[in-house]
Short mmCIF file of N, CA and C in Angstrom, two decimals:
data_model
loop_
_atom_site.label_atom_id
_atom_site.label_comp_id
_atom_site.label_asym_id
_atom_site.label_seq_id
_atom_site.Cartn_x
_atom_site.Cartn_y
_atom_site.Cartn_z
N MET A 978 -305.20 70.34 -104.67
CA MET A 978 -304.95 68.74 -104.34
C MET A 978 -305.99 67.59 -104.66
N ASN A 979 -305.87 67.59 -105.86
CA ASN A 979 -306.57 66.61 -106.38
C ASN A 979 -306.10 65.04 -106.27
N TYR A 980 -306.41 63.78 -105.55
CA TYR A 980 -305.99 62.90 -106.15
C TYR A 980 -306.69 61.77 -106.63
N ASN A 981 -307.05 61.79 -107.53
CA ASN A 981 -308.14 61.24 -108.36
C ASN A 981 -309.09 60.27 -107.66
N VAL A 982 -309.60 61.43 -106.45
CA VAL A 982 -310.95 61.01 -105.66
C VAL A 982 -312.04 61.95 -106.52
N PRO A 983 -313.16 61.41 -106.15
CA PRO A 983 -314.43 61.99 -106.95
C PRO A 983 -314.57 63.64 -106.42
N GLY A 984 -314.32 64.73 -106.93
CA GLY A 984 -314.09 65.91 -106.16
C GLY A 984 -313.09 66.26 -105.31
N GLY A 985 -312.02 65.05 -105.22
CA GLY A 985 -310.91 65.73 -104.58
C GLY A 985 -311.09 65.79 -103.24
N MET A 986 -311.74 64.77 -102.90
CA MET A 986 -312.17 64.73 -101.31
C MET A 986 -311.19 63.99 -100.26
N TYR A 987 -311.47 64.38 -99.02
CA TYR A 987 -310.35 63.54 -98.12
C TYR A 987 -311.60 62.01 -97.95
N PRO A 988 -310.78 60.96 -98.39
CA PRO A 988 -311.96 60.01 -97.77
C PRO A 988 -312.32 60.09 -96.22
N GLY A 989 -313.71 59.33 -96.11
CA GLY A 989 -313.77 58.91 -94.71
C GLY A 989 -313.31 58.11 -94.06
N LYS A 990 -312.60 57.02 -94.81
CA LYS A 990 -311.77 55.94 -94.10
C LYS A 990 -310.65 56.21 -93.85
N LEU A 991 -310.01 57.06 -94.52
CA LEU A 991 -308.88 58.04 -93.87
C LEU A 991 -308.58 58.82 -92.68
N GLN A 992 -309.93 59.15 -92.38
CA GLN A 992 -310.36 59.63 -90.98
C GLN A 992 -310.50 58.76 -89.71
N ALA A 993 -311.39 57.73 -90.53
CA ALA A 993 -311.17 56.41 -89.51
C ALA A 993 -310.09 56.08 -89.06
N ILE A 994 -309.37 55.88 -89.87
CA ILE A 994 -308.04 55.24 -89.56
C ILE A 994 -307.25 56.06 -88.52
N ALA A 995 -306.92 57.50 -88.75
CA ALA A 995 -307.03 58.31 -88.32
C ALA A 995 -306.96 58.19 -86.95
N ILE A 996 -308.37 58.34 -86.70
CA ILE A 996 -308.60 58.22 -85.52
C ILE A 996 -308.60 57.31 -84.54
N ILE A 997 -308.92 56.35 -85.03
CA ILE A 997 -308.40 54.85 -84.35
C ILE A 997 -306.39 54.36 -84.29
N GLN A 998 -305.90 55.36 -85.22
CA GLN A 998 -304.93 55.18 -84.49
C GLN A 998 -304.37 55.99 -83.65
N THR A 999 -304.38 56.72 -83.57
CA THR A 999 -304.48 58.13 -82.47
C THR A 999 -304.73 57.80 -80.98
N VAL A 1000 -306.38 57.06 -80.89
CA VAL A 1000 -306.76 56.27 -79.75
C VAL A 1000 -305.95 55.35 -79.44
N ILE A 1001 -305.61 54.07 -80.15
CA ILE A 1001 -304.91 53.11 -79.99
C ILE A 1001 -303.15 53.49 -79.55
N GLY A 1002 -302.44 54.84 -80.14
CA GLY A 1002 -301.50 54.96 -80.04
C GLY A 1002 -301.17 55.54 -78.64
N SER A 1003 -301.99 56.41 -78.28
CA SER A 1003 -301.89 56.29 -76.86
C SER A 1003 -302.53 55.75 -75.77
N LEU A 1004 -303.22 54.77 -76.49
CA LEU A 1004 -303.62 53.53 -75.28
C LEU A 1004 -301.94 52.56 -75.02
N GLN A 1005 -301.32 52.80 -76.23
CA GLN A 1005 -300.34 51.82 -76.34
C GLN A 1005 -298.93 52.53 -75.61
N ILE A 1006 -298.93 53.82 -75.80
CA ILE A 1006 -297.93 54.25 -74.69
C ILE A 1006 -298.24 54.28 -73.10
N LEU A 1007 -299.46 54.61 -72.64
CA LEU A 1007 -299.95 54.29 -71.32
C LEU A 1007 -299.49 52.74 -70.69
N TRP A 1008 -299.96 51.57 -72.16
CA TRP A 1008 -299.36 50.42 -71.76
C TRP A 1008 -298.09 50.27 -71.50
N SER A 1009 -297.34 50.85 -72.31
CA SER A 1009 -295.64 50.57 -72.39
C SER A 1009 -295.23 51.27 -70.95
N ILE A 1010 -295.74 52.33 -70.38
CA ILE A 1010 -295.32 52.45 -69.03
C ILE A 1010 -295.84 51.69 -67.84
N ILE A 1011 -296.87 51.66 -67.87
CA ILE A 1011 -297.13 50.41 -66.55
C ILE A 1011 -296.76 48.84 -66.39
N PHE A 1012 -296.53 48.67 -68.20
CA PHE A 1012 -295.75 47.15 -68.27
C PHE A 1012 -294.22 47.30 -67.92
N GLY A 1013 -293.66 49.15 -67.99
CA GLY A 1013 -292.13 49.02 -67.57
C GLY A 1013 -292.11 48.91 -66.21
N ILE A 1014 -292.90 49.22 -65.83
CA ILE A 1014 -293.02 49.56 -64.15
C ILE A 1014 -293.09 48.37 -63.94
N TRP A 1015 -294.07 47.42 -64.40
CA TRP A 1015 -294.09 45.90 -64.13
C TRP A 1015 -292.88 44.95 -64.01
N VAL A 1016 -292.15 45.71 -65.22
CA VAL A 1016 -291.10 44.76 -65.53
C VAL A 1016 -289.96 44.96 -64.41
N LEU A 1017 -290.03 46.09 -64.30
CA LEU A 1017 -288.99 46.61 -62.97
C LEU A 1017 -289.05 45.66 -61.43
N LEU A 1018 -290.42 45.47 -61.08
CA LEU A 1018 -290.79 44.99 -60.25
C LEU A 1018 -290.86 43.26 -60.41
N VAL A 1019 -291.02 43.06 -61.27
CA VAL A 1019 -290.75 41.57 -61.78
C VAL A 1019 -289.57 41.39 -61.25
N GLY A 1020 -288.62 42.14 -62.03
CA GLY A 1020 -286.75 42.23 -62.11
C GLY A 1020 -286.56 42.50 -60.59
N ILE A 1021 -286.97 43.03 -59.81
CA ILE A 1021 -286.62 43.23 -58.26
C ILE A 1021 -287.20 41.60 -57.46
N ALA A 1022 -287.85 41.19 -58.13
CA ALA A 1022 -288.58 40.39 -57.17
C ALA A 1022 -287.73 38.65 -57.88
N THR A 1023 -287.21 39.02 -58.68
CA THR A 1023 -286.81 37.83 -59.38
C THR A 1023 -285.42 37.84 -59.03
N LEU A 1024 -284.67 38.81 -58.54
CA LEU A 1024 -283.46 39.04 -58.46
C LEU A 1024 -282.69 39.53 -59.52
N GLY A 1025 -283.31 40.41 -60.95
CA GLY A 1025 -282.60 40.45 -62.26
C GLY A 1025 -282.88 39.50 -62.96
N VAL A 1026 -283.40 38.53 -63.02
CA VAL A 1026 -283.72 37.78 -64.10
C VAL A 1026 -284.78 38.63 -65.31
N GLY A 1027 -286.18 38.83 -63.92
CA GLY A 1027 -287.05 39.74 -65.02
C GLY A 1027 -286.79 40.65 -65.39
N LEU A 1028 -285.54 41.39 -65.48
CA LEU A 1028 -285.17 42.40 -66.52
C LEU A 1028 -284.58 42.12 -67.86
N LEU A 1029 -285.06 40.76 -68.23
CA LEU A 1029 -284.34 40.42 -69.80
C LEU A 1029 -285.54 40.72 -70.64
N LEU A 1030 -287.03 41.09 -69.77
CA LEU A 1030 -287.74 41.86 -70.49
C LEU A 1030 -288.18 43.39 -70.85
N ILE A 1031 -286.81 43.88 -70.42
CA ILE A 1031 -286.68 45.25 -70.41
C ILE A 1031 -287.41 45.79 -71.99
N PRO A 1032 -286.55 45.27 -73.04
CA PRO A 1032 -286.88 45.94 -74.27
C PRO A 1032 -288.44 45.86 -74.55
N VAL A 1033 -289.20 44.85 -73.96
CA VAL A 1033 -290.44 44.74 -74.74
C VAL A 1033 -291.33 46.22 -74.36
N PRO A 1034 -290.96 47.17 -73.14
CA PRO A 1034 -291.93 48.48 -72.97
C PRO A 1034 -291.77 49.08 -74.15
N PHE A 1035 -289.93 49.38 -74.81
CA PHE A 1035 -289.21 50.24 -75.23
C PHE A 1035 -290.09 50.18 -76.68
N VAL A 1036 -290.50 48.61 -77.51
CA VAL A 1036 -290.82 48.16 -78.54
C VAL A 1036 -292.24 48.76 -78.22
N ILE A 1037 -292.83 48.77 -77.35
CA ILE A 1037 -294.11 49.20 -77.25
C ILE A 1037 -294.64 50.22 -77.53
N LEU A 1038 -293.52 51.39 -76.80
CA LEU A 1038 -293.69 52.63 -76.48
C LEU A 1038 -293.28 53.21 -78.18
N VAL A 1039 -292.23 52.32 -78.62
CA VAL A 1039 -291.89 53.32 -80.07
C VAL A 1039 -293.22 53.01 -81.32
N ILE A 1040 -293.58 51.97 -81.29
CA ILE A 1040 -294.71 51.82 -81.96
C ILE A 1040 -296.17 52.60 -81.46
N GLY A 1041 -296.57 52.75 -80.28
CA GLY A 1041 -297.13 53.61 -79.68
C GLY A 1041 -297.32 55.30 -80.33
N ILE A 1042 -295.59 55.84 -80.26
CA ILE A 1042 -295.36 57.06 -80.45
C ILE A 1042 -295.46 56.88 -82.06
N LEU A 1043 -295.34 56.11 -82.72
CA LEU A 1043 -295.30 56.12 -84.52
C LEU A 1043 -296.95 56.14 -84.88
N SER A 1044 -297.50 55.20 -83.91
CA SER A 1044 -299.28 55.37 -84.21
C SER A 1044 -299.65 56.80 -83.76
N LEU A 1045 -299.43 57.37 -82.89
CA LEU A 1045 -299.58 58.62 -82.18
C LEU A 1045 -299.35 59.81 -83.78
N VAL A 1046 -298.33 59.53 -84.26
CA VAL A 1046 -297.84 60.30 -84.98
C VAL A 1046 -298.62 60.23 -86.55
N SER A 1047 -298.57 58.74 -86.65
CA SER A 1047 -299.57 58.82 -88.16
C SER A 1047 -300.94 59.18 -87.83
N GLY A 1048 -301.65 59.03 -86.48
CA GLY A 1048 -302.76 59.36 -86.38
C GLY A 1048 -303.06 60.79 -86.32
N ILE A 1049 -302.04 61.71 -86.04
CA ILE A 1049 -302.07 63.14 -86.06
C ILE A 1049 -301.77 63.58 -87.03
N LYS A 1050 -300.93 62.89 -87.98
CA LYS A 1050 -301.06 62.99 -88.89
C LYS A 1050 -302.23 62.98 -89.98
N GLY A 1051 -302.89 61.65 -90.06
CA GLY A 1051 -303.67 61.88 -90.89
C GLY A 1051 -305.24 62.39 -90.17
N LEU A 1052 -305.35 62.91 -88.94
CA LEU A 1052 -305.87 63.91 -88.58
C LEU A 1052 -305.93 65.11 -89.29
N ASN A 1053 -304.84 65.66 -89.60
CA ASN A 1053 -304.38 66.82 -90.18
C ASN A 1053 -304.22 66.83 -91.61
N ARG A 1054 -305.47 65.60 -92.11
CA ARG A 1054 -305.49 65.48 -93.64
C ARG A 1054 -304.03 65.54 -94.47
N ASN A 1055 -303.07 64.81 -93.49
CA ASN A 1055 -301.53 64.95 -94.10
C ASN A 1055 -301.10 63.50 -94.26
N PRO A 1056 -301.79 62.40 -94.57
CA PRO A 1056 -301.46 61.07 -94.17
C PRO A 1056 -299.86 60.50 -94.96
N ALA A 1057 -299.58 59.78 -94.60
CA ALA A 1057 -298.36 59.08 -94.84
C ALA A 1057 -298.80 57.43 -95.48
N TYR A 1058 -298.84 57.24 -96.63
CA TYR A 1058 -299.09 56.20 -96.88
C TYR A 1058 -298.19 55.19 -96.34
N GLY A 1059 -296.95 55.24 -96.17
CA GLY A 1059 -296.29 54.44 -96.00
C GLY A 1059 -295.69 54.05 -94.13
N LEU A 1060 -295.90 55.33 -93.52
CA LEU A 1060 -296.23 55.49 -92.42
C LEU A 1060 -297.06 54.48 -91.47
N THR A 1061 -298.27 54.84 -92.46
CA THR A 1061 -299.66 54.19 -91.99
C THR A 1061 -299.92 53.42 -92.15
N MET A 1062 -299.40 52.26 -93.28
CA MET A 1062 -299.00 50.93 -93.41
C MET A 1062 -298.38 50.36 -92.52
N GLY A 1063 -297.38 50.67 -92.41
CA GLY A 1063 -296.17 50.35 -91.34
C GLY A 1063 -296.70 50.45 -90.08
N VAL A 1064 -297.28 51.35 -89.61
CA VAL A 1064 -297.97 51.15 -87.97
C VAL A 1064 -298.84 50.08 -88.06
N ALA A 1065 -299.88 50.00 -88.97
CA ALA A 1065 -300.64 48.84 -88.94
C ALA A 1065 -300.38 47.54 -89.00
N ILE A 1066 -299.36 47.32 -89.79
CA ILE A 1066 -298.56 45.96 -89.47
C ILE A 1066 -298.19 45.47 -88.16
N ALA A 1067 -297.17 46.60 -87.78
CA ALA A 1067 -296.53 46.57 -86.64
C ALA A 1067 -297.79 46.52 -85.19
N GLN A 1068 -298.41 46.85 -85.82
CA GLN A 1068 -299.71 46.93 -84.75
C GLN A 1068 -300.58 46.06 -84.39
N MET A 1069 -300.72 44.91 -85.73
CA MET A 1069 -301.22 43.26 -85.87
C MET A 1069 -300.20 42.19 -85.16
N THR A 1070 -298.58 42.68 -84.96
CA THR A 1070 -297.82 41.62 -84.34
C THR A 1070 -298.07 41.36 -83.07
N PHE A 1071 -298.99 42.85 -81.96
CA PHE A 1071 -299.04 42.84 -80.62
C PHE A 1071 -299.98 41.35 -80.25
N ILE A 1072 -300.57 40.83 -81.28
CA ILE A 1072 -301.27 39.46 -81.06
C ILE A 1072 -300.67 38.58 -80.61
N LEU A 1073 -299.52 38.43 -80.62
CA LEU A 1073 -297.56 37.68 -79.55
C LEU A 1073 -297.87 38.42 -78.42
N MET A 1074 -298.26 39.39 -78.04
CA MET A 1074 -298.45 39.84 -76.38
C MET A 1074 -300.22 39.67 -76.14
N CYS A 1075 -300.52 39.28 -76.64
CA CYS A 1075 -302.23 38.99 -76.51
C CYS A 1075 -303.31 40.66 -76.27
N ASP A 1076 -302.55 41.66 -76.94
CA ASP A 1076 -303.16 42.35 -77.02
C ASP A 1076 -304.26 42.54 -78.16
N VAL A 1077 -305.36 42.36 -78.09
CA VAL A 1077 -306.26 42.36 -78.80
C VAL A 1077 -307.06 43.66 -79.81
N PHE A 1078 -306.69 44.68 -78.62
CA PHE A 1078 -306.96 45.52 -79.27
C PHE A 1078 -306.15 46.49 -80.54
N SER A 1079 -305.16 46.19 -80.04
CA SER A 1079 -304.16 46.64 -81.06
C SER A 1079 -304.00 45.82 -82.51
N PHE A 1080 -304.55 44.63 -82.58
CA PHE A 1080 -304.23 43.47 -83.37
C PHE A 1080 -305.65 44.20 -84.45
N GLY A 1081 -306.65 44.59 -83.42
CA GLY A 1081 -307.96 44.63 -84.14
C GLY A 1081 -308.04 45.93 -84.93
N SER A 1082 -307.44 47.17 -84.24
CA SER A 1082 -306.83 48.24 -84.79
C SER A 1082 -305.84 48.11 -86.15
N GLY A 1083 -304.77 47.58 -85.85
CA GLY A 1083 -303.99 47.51 -87.36
C GLY A 1083 -304.88 46.70 -88.26
N LEU A 1084 -305.41 45.53 -88.02
CA LEU A 1084 -306.17 44.97 -88.79
C LEU A 1084 -307.64 45.93 -89.98
N ALA A 1085 -307.84 46.72 -88.56
CA ALA A 1085 -308.84 47.57 -89.57
C ALA A 1085 -308.04 48.51 -90.52
N ALA A 1086 -307.11 48.90 -90.04
CA ALA A 1086 -306.59 49.74 -90.79
C ALA A 1086 -305.64 49.34 -91.90
N LEU A 1087 -305.53 48.43 -92.07
CA LEU A 1087 -305.30 47.38 -93.23
C LEU A 1087 -306.45 47.49 -93.90
N ILE A 1088 -307.35 46.77 -93.87
CA ILE A 1088 -308.42 46.55 -94.41
C ILE A 1088 -308.91 47.77 -95.36
N LEU A 1089 -309.05 49.08 -94.30
CA LEU A 1089 -309.59 50.57 -94.90
C LEU A 1089 -308.32 51.19 -96.15
N LEU A 1090 -307.02 50.65 -95.68
CA LEU A 1090 -306.03 51.20 -96.69
C LEU A 1090 -305.76 50.68 -98.05
N LEU A 1091 -306.65 49.20 -98.25
CA LEU A 1091 -306.36 48.56 -99.24
C LEU A 1091 -307.80 48.85 -99.97
N GLN A 1092 -308.66 49.56 -99.75
CA GLN A 1092 -309.55 49.75 -100.44
C GLN A 1092 -309.59 50.73 -101.59
N ASP A 1093 -310.45 50.56 -102.35
CA ASP A 1093 -309.98 51.19 -104.12
C ASP A 1093 -309.97 52.77 -103.80
N ASP A 1094 -310.43 53.69 -103.16
CA ASP A 1094 -310.52 54.71 -102.74
C ASP A 1094 -309.67 55.37 -101.98
N VAL A 1095 -309.49 54.43 -101.55
CA VAL A 1095 -308.44 55.03 -100.42
C VAL A 1095 -306.79 55.27 -101.30
N LYS A 1096 -306.98 54.13 -101.78
CA LYS A 1096 -305.46 53.47 -103.04
C LYS A 1096 -305.70 54.86 -103.91
N GLY A 1097 -306.65 55.46 -104.19
CA GLY A 1097 -306.87 56.45 -105.14
C GLY A 1097 -306.29 57.81 -104.57
N TYR A 1098 -307.28 57.61 -103.75
CA TYR A 1098 -306.35 59.28 -102.96
C TYR A 1098 -304.66 59.53 -102.87
N PHE A 1099 -303.91 58.23 -102.31
CA PHE A 1099 -302.49 58.21 -102.67
C PHE A 1099 -301.70 58.14 -104.13
N ARG A 1100 -302.78 57.67 -104.90
CA ARG A 1100 -301.86 58.11 -106.30
C ARG A 1100 -301.68 59.13 -106.69
#
């Protein structure tokens, strides 16, 4: 399995991306559960108006699961470039919800994915 990388080695940058996405993915899943409970409580307190935010925890949950899957695939040394890139971009959109940790991990993953040795691994 030689991917035009010196010695056919697995780049350490992909290992870093996998670890970051695994940790952030699990945190996003926990955050979606906590945020879902908060939305339900606000929905009860506002007599149903707060339930308009119900889709937001599901979006966070989906991106968290995708991040976790991408990270686990990377830890198994079988990364998918499209999945990893898509998750990185999706995590960067969380800056709109003031989640700087997800934004930072998405930005770091995007920067590392655009390095020449990582691109050479996927060729």
